[in-house]
Amino acid sequence: MAKPRARRLITAAGLSSLMLAASLSTLPAANALSTDVVISGVYGGGGNSGAAFKNDYIELANRTGSPIDVSGWSVQYASAAGVVFQMTNLSGSIPANGRYLIRQAQGAGGTLDLPTPDATGTIPMSGTSGVVALVTAQIPLVGCGTSCATAPNVKDLVGYGATANVETLAAPGLSNTTANARSGALVDTDNNSVDFTSGVPKATNTAGVTVSAAGDPEDPEDPTPGTTRIHDIQGSGRISPIVGTNVTNVPGIVTAVRITGSSRGYWMQDPSVDADPLTSEGIFVFTGTTTPAVVAGDSVLASGRVTEYRPATGSQSLTELGGTINTIKLTGGNALPAPVPVSLPAVYTKTGALEAQPLEPSSYVLDYFEVHEGMRMTVAQSTKLVSPVNTEFGELWVTFTPSHNPTPRGGHIYLDYADNNAGRFFIQSLLGAPAANVGSTLAAGTTGVMDYQSFGGYTLQATELGAITEGGLKRQKVTPAKKAGDLSIATYNVENLTVADSAAKYQRLAEAVVTNLGTPDILALEEIQDNNGTGTGVVAADQTMAKFIAAIVAAGGPTYDWRSIDPNEGTDGGAPGGNIRQVFLFNPARTTFVDRPGGDANTAVTVLRERPTSNQVYLSASPGRINPGSSVWASSRKPLVGEFLYDGNKQLFVVANHFNSKGGDHPHSAAIQPPNRTSEVQRIGQATEVRNFIADLAAKSGGTARAVVLGDINDYQFSPTLATLTDNGSLLKALINDLPAGERYSYIFDGNSQTLDHILISPNIKGYSYGVVHINAEFSDQASDHDPQILRILTGCGSEPLPERCRPGSPVVDVE
């Protein structure tokens, strides 16, 4: 699967089927997410020069609707080095949805007293960098080094500034005039840099008394507009110039409302624009799980904390009003501000740290979106869909540059890291959207508000959706029929197949095998789950495979046999409990699987010679796994190797793969460009293991052994992963490169048609045909999110020059 994406949920339905595979991140592990009590604020500059407050403080928050007793708990503080923790014991309870204030050491300066504290300590906290832990015991933390977030009894931890003792990444460093506060609706992602923002110190106790270092000069119940406007909040850069500040009675017209999920709220826009074209006039007001009591056209005054919400590691942030929101409705039925017609620049982004650079909206797409963040925009022209509609979430991608990197079937091909197709435009309809396929037409008139979320970065949250006209895209099938001596081999990611899946899914997959793929002789399947799906205690897929084989027979296909190796439970990634694995499905009437005992989850398969001087080689076990003990396979699938015979006694070695996902990679719209591809390191290590196995096979056979390496490699044909796996093309040939550039895809992600699945062959396989069979990725109605690929090793291709049918590029697929 492609990179899984974490979203702030915007519907009650949860994640789409595209996201069922669990992500693998290379970032440090953090403690389990706290669902009840979290650290909500830290401040270490109390009493220092320029500080308003006399004391340092730590604030806790109860995220639940019931009181929580914290007697016997403690908060503990360490310097940035994190060697020795000082402890303050807690007592009493935190009210439902309330706060709890721990006052710490007093300095010589300051003029403001904190609210009456709920616990008192004497710890002198650093005003710049430090570590605060919430511990469900009154025992000092000892010996946890820089991994205290995962130490026993640690419920929550925040490291701020220059410290390595953090949850994932550090929260901002502090000063005498800034504190860190947990963002938005107290979201806990176990990433301090995402969860906390710095701003004006503000503390609340269990009685609900709040004191802000900025004071509260404006009454939030007074229906008088405050002095701050939306463009003041947005500023002329990516980060608000007043982030962390509480603002009162900001005026605006409600333009759209989100009423479902955990990211409810409303967008508002100031109809009175300022003279600066770099300042947006729109903003999102985040109310969490509370449905806002406003509708489009209401004139309102909104009060809250200016927040930068960063939905994922590496992503840009969304400037919003969060914290405790107070909304005063003045009038209803007002005209909405006129929408801005979308007009994209030709270049997607500049390079470097975007948040440190001035905005250039006429030159770069990401800058153009930023200056319109939260504002009404409209698609004033008809556009083409470059992804199928995700009907579950009302999501679709269209293009403003259909002639740039086109696929023959209406998409945008992704061919290079440097060109991610700047004309792509993401729409998420708040009204839902009908099913439609790639190449369909979206009529002009789609209108909504510009938002930022981690799936596609900037997205138009549409309140009006233009009519969609289906483009007539057809599914493909293999043609012509194979000859008697040909061997056909396919790879197909069947997306978490398990016994509990519907009969309709099995029927669709089986029809694809029989009709679209022409009953391949060998089929490498990826994402076969346990018989009990994501339940625990079962690590077997025999029932799943029996059901699939029966469905193929019912669709008119042969009775396949299968081979696989069950993994150890919980070691191979994917959906937790699912234990996804690769499986060889094969037609025993067309090919023979050579069984050799000894293969299991932990034993590495090796290549052996029949005799010391012989080029005849065989596997130590068939099926077997490639070096399963290597660290590169941590939480990832291990390659499955099998030996086959075909066309008499011709020997063929097949390696089925499913490399680790792109989870943890930064999005195309990342705050630092080009984005960090963190997951690539592990895939390169996996590619090295497979390459070394194939190199050993080639060396011991004197280059005579035929090998096919295939599966979901989870990376592109131009990636370092493929360069490593193929040894820059000298060891294996990536067949996707045989296709015209616009046809090199088997998957669609963020509106980019791309290939993650591959078939690679050893150079001694001379006569073949190959193709990607487009039956899923471009269609709203999918049996899987991947398209299968197929290779035919053709008979009668042993002579030079090669007969016409044996030459690479021979057609293998056609439209139904």
Tab-separated table of N, CA and C in Angstrom, residues 524-625:
chain	number	residue	atom	x	y	z
A	524	ALA	N	1.276	-14.218	-7.433
A	524	ALA	CA	1.783	-13.793	-6.130
A	524	ALA	C	0.774	-12.821	-5.522
A	525	LEU	N	0.240	-13.178	-4.392
A	525	LEU	CA	-0.754	-12.353	-3.710
A	525	LEU	C	-0.110	-11.655	-2.518
A	526	GLU	N	-0.464	-10.379	-2.332
A	526	GLU	CA	-0.034	-9.648	-1.151
A	526	GLU	C	-1.256	-9.278	-0.322
A	527	GLU	N	-1.026	-9.141	0.972
A	527	GLU	CA	-2.054	-8.758	1.948
A	527	GLU	C	-3.128	-9.829	2.128
A	528	ILE	N	-2.681	-11.045	2.359
A	528	ILE	CA	-3.576	-12.116	2.799
A	528	ILE	C	-3.542	-12.134	4.327
A	529	GLN	N	-4.676	-11.853	4.941
A	529	GLN	CA	-4.743	-11.804	6.400
A	529	GLN	C	-5.040	-13.184	6.990
A	530	ASP	N	-4.984	-13.236	8.320
A	530	ASP	CA	-5.368	-14.449	9.035
A	530	ASP	C	-6.827	-14.797	8.769
A	531	ASN	N	-7.179	-16.032	9.061
A	531	ASN	CA	-8.567	-16.458	8.918
A	531	ASN	C	-9.531	-15.587	9.720
A	532	ASN	N	-9.071	-15.106	10.884
A	532	ASN	CA	-9.949	-14.291	11.740
A	532	ASN	C	-9.706	-12.796	11.556
A	533	GLY	N	-9.148	-12.423	10.423
A	533	GLY	CA	-8.950	-11.004	10.152
A	533	GLY	C	-7.970	-10.384	11.121
A	534	THR	N	-8.386	-9.320	11.789
A	534	THR	CA	-7.496	-8.617	12.707
A	534	THR	C	-7.647	-9.094	14.147
A	535	GLY	N	-8.271	-10.239	14.347
A	535	GLY	CA	-8.315	-10.811	15.693
A	535	GLY	C	-6.982	-11.403	16.077
A	536	THR	N	-6.812	-11.686	17.338
A	536	THR	CA	-5.564	-12.280	17.835
A	536	THR	C	-5.749	-13.771	18.080
A	537	GLY	N	-4.625	-14.473	18.215
A	537	GLY	CA	-4.660	-15.877	18.567
A	537	GLY	C	-4.670	-16.830	17.389
A	538	VAL	N	-4.877	-16.344	16.180
A	538	VAL	CA	-4.868	-17.179	14.977
A	538	VAL	C	-3.836	-16.601	14.009
A	539	VAL	N	-2.882	-17.450	13.579
A	539	VAL	CA	-1.916	-17.037	12.562
A	539	VAL	C	-1.934	-18.104	11.472
A	540	ALA	N	-2.997	-18.079	10.690
A	540	ALA	CA	-3.179	-19.044	9.609
A	540	ALA	C	-4.123	-18.438	8.588
A	541	ALA	N	-3.930	-18.815	7.316
A	541	ALA	CA	-4.750	-18.265	6.246
A	541	ALA	C	-5.357	-19.353	5.375
A	542	ASP	N	-5.425	-20.591	5.869
A	542	ASP	CA	-5.914	-21.695	5.051
A	542	ASP	C	-7.381	-21.522	4.665
A	543	GLN	N	-8.194	-20.998	5.579
A	543	GLN	CA	-9.614	-20.798	5.263
A	543	GLN	C	-9.781	-19.674	4.234
A	544	THR	N	-8.993	-18.621	4.387
A	544	THR	CA	-9.029	-17.528	3.417
A	544	THR	C	-8.680	-18.034	2.027
A	545	MET	N	-7.624	-18.822	1.925
A	545	MET	CA	-7.203	-19.310	0.618
A	545	MET	C	-8.198	-20.319	0.043
A	546	ALA	N	-8.780	-21.158	0.892
A	546	ALA	CA	-9.782	-22.113	0.400
A	546	ALA	C	-10.982	-21.369	-0.179
A	547	LYS	N	-11.391	-20.293	0.477
A	547	LYS	CA	-12.524	-19.510	-0.008
A	547	LYS	C	-12.186	-18.822	-1.327
A	548	PHE	N	-10.970	-18.321	-1.438
A	548	PHE	CA	-10.562	-17.645	-2.674
A	548	PHE	C	-10.481	-18.642	-3.828
A	549	ILE	N	-9.887	-19.795	-3.590
A	549	ILE	CA	-9.756	-20.811	-4.641
A	549	ILE	C	-11.142	-21.266	-5.105
A	550	ALA	N	-12.058	-21.438	-4.160
A	550	ALA	CA	-13.420	-21.839	-4.524
A	550	ALA	C	-14.102	-20.757	-5.359
A	551	ALA	N	-13.851	-19.502	-5.033
A	551	ALA	CA	-14.451	-18.407	-5.800
A	551	ALA	C	-13.911	-18.388	-7.226
A	552	ILE	N	-12.628	-18.709	-7.396
A	552	ILE	CA	-12.035	-18.755	-8.742
A	552	ILE	C	-12.675	-19.881	-9.558
A	553	VAL	N	-12.872	-21.018	-8.930
A	553	VAL	CA	-13.536	-22.134	-9.625
A	553	VAL	C	-14.949	-21.734	-10.031
A	554	ALA	N	-15.665	-21.079	-9.118
A	554	ALA	CA	-17.032	-20.648	-9.413
A	554	ALA	C	-17.067	-19.636	-10.556
A	555	ALA	N	-15.967	-18.881	-10.737
A	555	ALA	CA	-15.894	-17.896	-11.822
A	555	ALA	C	-15.449	-18.522	-13.137
A	556	GLY	N	-15.239	-19.834	-13.144
A	556	GLY	CA	-14.849	-20.519	-14.373
A	556	GLY	C	-13.371	-20.796	-14.499
A	557	GLY	N	-12.623	-20.611	-13.424
A	557	GLY	CA	-11.191	-20.823	-13.461
A	557	GLY	C	-10.785	-22.207	-12.990
A	558	PRO	N	-9.483	-22.508	-13.016
A	558	PRO	CA	-8.985	-23.809	-12.577
A	558	PRO	C	-8.956	-23.912	-11.059
A	559	THR	N	-8.708	-25.096	-10.570
A	559	THR	CA	-8.539	-25.305	-9.135
A	559	THR	C	-7.069	-25.079	-8.795
A	560	TYR	N	-6.792	-23.914	-8.244
A	560	TYR	CA	-5.418	-23.554	-7.895
A	560	TYR	C	-4.970	-24.274	-6.628
A	561	ASP	N	-3.668	-24.397	-6.477
A	561	ASP	CA	-3.046	-24.813	-5.223
A	561	ASP	C	-2.303	-23.596	-4.672
A	562	TRP	N	-1.790	-23.687	-3.463
A	562	TRP	CA	-1.125	-22.509	-2.893
A	562	TRP	C	-0.032	-22.923	-1.920
A	563	ARG	N	0.922	-22.012	-1.735
A	563	ARG	CA	1.988	-22.184	-0.753
A	563	ARG	C	2.251	-20.839	-0.073
A	564	SER	N	2.578	-20.884	1.190
A	564	SER	CA	2.940	-19.677	1.935
A	564	SER	C	3.643	-20.090	3.208
A	565	ILE	N	4.113	-19.121	3.962
A	565	ILE	CA	4.675	-19.349	5.293
A	565	ILE	C	4.009	-18.369	6.245
A	566	ASP	N	3.376	-18.891	7.273
A	566	ASP	CA	2.734	-18.023	8.253
A	566	ASP	C	3.794	-17.281	9.062
A	567	PRO	N	3.618	-15.979	9.259
A	567	PRO	CA	4.581	-15.226	10.071
A	567	PRO	C	4.393	-15.498	11.556
A	568	ASN	N	5.320	-15.025	12.358
A	568	ASN	CA	5.093	-14.968	13.796
A	568	ASN	C	4.068	-13.868	14.067
A	569	GLU	N	3.238	-14.080	15.056
A	569	GLU	CA	2.168	-13.116	15.304
A	569	GLU	C	2.731	-11.742	15.673
A	570	GLY	N	2.170	-10.718	15.046
A	570	GLY	CA	2.506	-9.340	15.389
A	570	GLY	C	3.860	-8.863	14.918
A	571	THR	N	4.471	-9.535	13.928
A	571	THR	CA	5.830	-9.165	13.524
A	571	THR	C	5.926	-8.601	12.112
A	572	ASP	N	4.862	-8.713	11.331
A	572	ASP	CA	4.985	-8.396	9.908
A	572	ASP	C	4.227	-7.155	9.478
A	573	GLY	N	3.798	-6.339	10.419
A	573	GLY	CA	3.156	-5.083	10.082
A	573	GLY	C	1.755	-5.278	9.543
A	574	GLY	N	1.263	-4.229	8.875
A	574	GLY	CA	-0.108	-4.266	8.390
A	574	GLY	C	-1.087	-3.970	9.498
A	575	ALA	N	-2.372	-4.192	9.230
A	575	ALA	CA	-3.401	-3.942	10.231
A	575	ALA	C	-3.124	-4.804	11.463
A	576	PRO	N	-3.100	-4.224	12.663
A	576	PRO	CA	-2.773	-4.987	13.868
A	576	PRO	C	-3.639	-6.237	14.003
A	577	GLY	N	-2.981	-7.379	14.221
A	577	GLY	CA	-3.686	-8.644	14.371
A	577	GLY	C	-3.908	-9.380	13.069
A	578	GLY	N	-3.743	-8.692	11.928
A	578	GLY	CA	-4.036	-9.314	10.631
A	578	GLY	C	-2.949	-10.223	10.117
A	579	ASN	N	-1.689	-9.942	10.514
A	579	ASN	CA	-0.542	-10.759	10.097
A	579	ASN	C	-0.525	-11.002	8.581
A	580	ILE	N	-0.596	-9.908	7.806
A	580	ILE	CA	-0.620	-10.065	6.353
A	580	ILE	C	0.648	-10.755	5.859
A	581	ARG	N	0.476	-11.520	4.797
A	581	ARG	CA	1.592	-12.296	4.245
A	581	ARG	C	1.432	-12.387	2.725
A	582	GLN	N	2.495	-12.845	2.052
A	582	GLN	CA	2.423	-13.153	0.642
A	582	GLN	C	2.073	-14.637	0.479
A	583	VAL	N	1.401	-14.926	-0.627
A	583	VAL	CA	0.995	-16.301	-0.940
A	583	VAL	C	1.272	-16.577	-2.410
A	584	PHE	N	1.792	-17.768	-2.722
A	584	PHE	CA	1.869	-18.237	-4.095
A	584	PHE	C	0.607	-19.032	-4.410
A	585	LEU	N	-0.142	-18.576	-5.384
A	585	LEU	CA	-1.266	-19.320	-5.926
A	585	LEU	C	-0.800	-19.858	-7.277
A	586	PHE	N	-0.986	-21.152	-7.552
A	586	PHE	CA	-0.477	-21.689	-8.809
A	586	PHE	C	-1.416	-22.767	-9.342
A	587	ASN	N	-1.411	-22.879	-10.663
A	587	ASN	CA	-2.240	-23.863	-11.352
A	587	ASN	C	-1.412	-25.125	-11.556
A	588	PRO	N	-1.690	-26.216	-10.824
A	588	PRO	CA	-0.853	-27.422	-10.918
A	588	PRO	C	-0.944	-28.100	-12.278
A	589	ALA	N	-1.935	-27.738	-13.099
A	589	ALA	CA	-2.007	-28.295	-14.446
A	589	ALA	C	-1.042	-27.605	-15.396
A	590	ARG	N	-0.495	-26.461	-14.977
A	590	ARG	CA	0.381	-25.672	-15.846
A	590	ARG	C	1.806	-25.543	-15.314
A	591	THR	N	1.968	-25.721	-14.023
A	591	THR	CA	3.294	-25.567	-13.425
A	591	THR	C	3.388	-26.448	-12.191
A	592	THR	N	4.603	-26.769	-11.816
A	592	THR	CA	4.832	-27.614	-10.643
A	592	THR	C	5.561	-26.811	-9.581
A	593	PHE	N	5.039	-26.813	-8.382
A	593	PHE	CA	5.767	-26.210	-7.274
A	593	PHE	C	6.682	-27.268	-6.673
A	594	VAL	N	7.960	-26.940	-6.544
A	594	VAL	CA	8.945	-27.872	-5.995
A	594	VAL	C	8.987	-27.682	-4.490
A	595	ASP	N	8.417	-28.622	-3.768
A	595	ASP	CA	8.374	-28.539	-2.308
A	595	ASP	C	9.654	-29.094	-1.713
A	596	ARG	N	10.246	-28.319	-0.826
A	596	ARG	CA	11.379	-28.779	-0.032
A	596	ARG	C	11.132	-28.368	1.404
A	597	PRO	N	11.234	-29.281	2.355
A	597	PRO	CA	10.886	-28.967	3.747
A	597	PRO	C	11.909	-28.030	4.379
A	598	GLY	N	11.503	-27.468	5.510
A	598	GLY	CA	12.426	-26.654	6.308
A	598	GLY	C	12.093	-25.188	6.354
A	599	GLY	N	11.185	-24.714	5.507
A	599	GLY	CA	10.848	-23.301	5.517
A	599	GLY	C	9.896	-22.952	6.646
A	600	ASP	N	10.241	-21.930	7.403
A	600	ASP	CA	9.351	-21.449	8.453
A	600	ASP	C	9.570	-19.952	8.631
A	601	ALA	N	8.904	-19.369	9.620
A	601	ALA	CA	8.936	-17.922	9.802
A	601	ALA	C	10.319	-17.402	10.138
A	602	ASN	N	11.188	-18.234	10.695
A	602	ASN	CA	12.453	-17.751	11.246
A	602	ASN	C	13.697	-18.235	10.510
A	603	THR	N	13.554	-19.197	9.621
A	603	THR	CA	14.710	-19.805	8.967
A	603	THR	C	14.979	-19.131	7.626
A	604	ALA	N	16.227	-18.756	7.408
A	604	ALA	CA	16.605	-18.099	6.154
A	604	ALA	C	16.809	-19.145	5.064
A	605	VAL	N	16.185	-18.915	3.904
A	605	VAL	CA	16.403	-19.793	2.764
A	605	VAL	C	17.764	-19.465	2.139
A	606	THR	N	18.439	-20.487	1.637
A	606	THR	CA	19.732	-20.289	0.977
A	606	THR	C	19.726	-20.994	-0.372
A	607	VAL	N	20.685	-20.616	-1.215
A	607	VAL	CA	20.859	-21.235	-2.527
A	607	VAL	C	21.969	-22.273	-2.422
A	608	LEU	N	21.686	-23.484	-2.870
A	608	LEU	CA	22.646	-24.577	-2.805
A	608	LEU	C	22.935	-25.116	-4.203
A	609	ARG	N	24.155	-25.650	-4.399
A	609	ARG	CA	24.517	-26.321	-5.647
A	609	ARG	C	24.277	-27.817	-5.506
A	610	GLU	N	23.894	-28.440	-6.643
A	610	GLU	CA	23.757	-29.903	-6.642
A	610	GLU	C	25.100	-30.567	-6.341
A	611	ARG	N	26.163	-30.007	-6.940
A	611	ARG	CA	27.524	-30.477	-6.705
A	611	ARG	C	28.430	-29.257	-6.662
A	612	PRO	N	29.584	-29.347	-6.042
A	612	PRO	CA	30.449	-28.165	-5.898
A	612	PRO	C	30.785	-27.493	-7.222
A	613	THR	N	30.901	-28.256	-8.296
A	613	THR	CA	31.294	-27.662	-9.578
A	613	THR	C	30.107	-27.492	-10.525
A	614	SER	N	28.895	-27.758	-10.031
A	614	SER	CA	27.717	-27.725	-10.888
A	614	SER	C	27.061	-26.352	-10.870
A	615	ASN	N	26.476	-26.000	-12.009
A	615	ASN	CA	25.653	-24.786	-12.069
A	615	ASN	C	24.194	-25.066	-11.736
A	616	GLN	N	23.871	-26.328	-11.479
A	616	GLN	CA	22.502	-26.674	-11.112
A	616	GLN	C	22.284	-26.310	-9.645
A	617	VAL	N	21.313	-25.428	-9.401
A	617	VAL	CA	21.100	-24.945	-8.038
A	617	VAL	C	19.681	-25.270	-7.581
A	618	TYR	N	19.488	-25.203	-6.276
A	618	TYR	CA	18.162	-25.427	-5.686
A	618	TYR	C	18.096	-24.666	-4.365
A	619	LEU	N	16.924	-24.592	-3.806
A	619	LEU	CA	16.702	-23.874	-2.549
A	619	LEU	C	16.817	-24.811	-1.365
A	620	SER	N	17.348	-24.301	-0.279
A	620	SER	CA	17.424	-25.111	0.942
A	620	SER	C	16.039	-25.424	1.488
A	621	ALA	N	15.060	-24.591	1.179
A	621	ALA	CA	13.671	-24.839	1.551
A	621	ALA	C	12.793	-24.157	0.517
A	622	SER	N	11.695	-24.783	0.178
A	622	SER	CA	10.750	-24.200	-0.775
A	622	SER	C	9.337	-24.568	-0.337
A	623	PRO	N	8.532	-23.602	0.074
A	623	PRO	CA	8.809	-22.170	0.126
A	623	PRO	C	9.755	-21.826	1.281
A	624	GLY	N	10.403	-20.653	1.149
A	624	GLY	CA	11.300	-20.168	2.195
A	624	GLY	C	11.200	-18.660	2.295
A	625	ARG	N	11.895	-18.107	3.288
A	625	ARG	CA	11.890	-16.656	3.487
A	625	ARG	C	13.322	-16.134	3.456
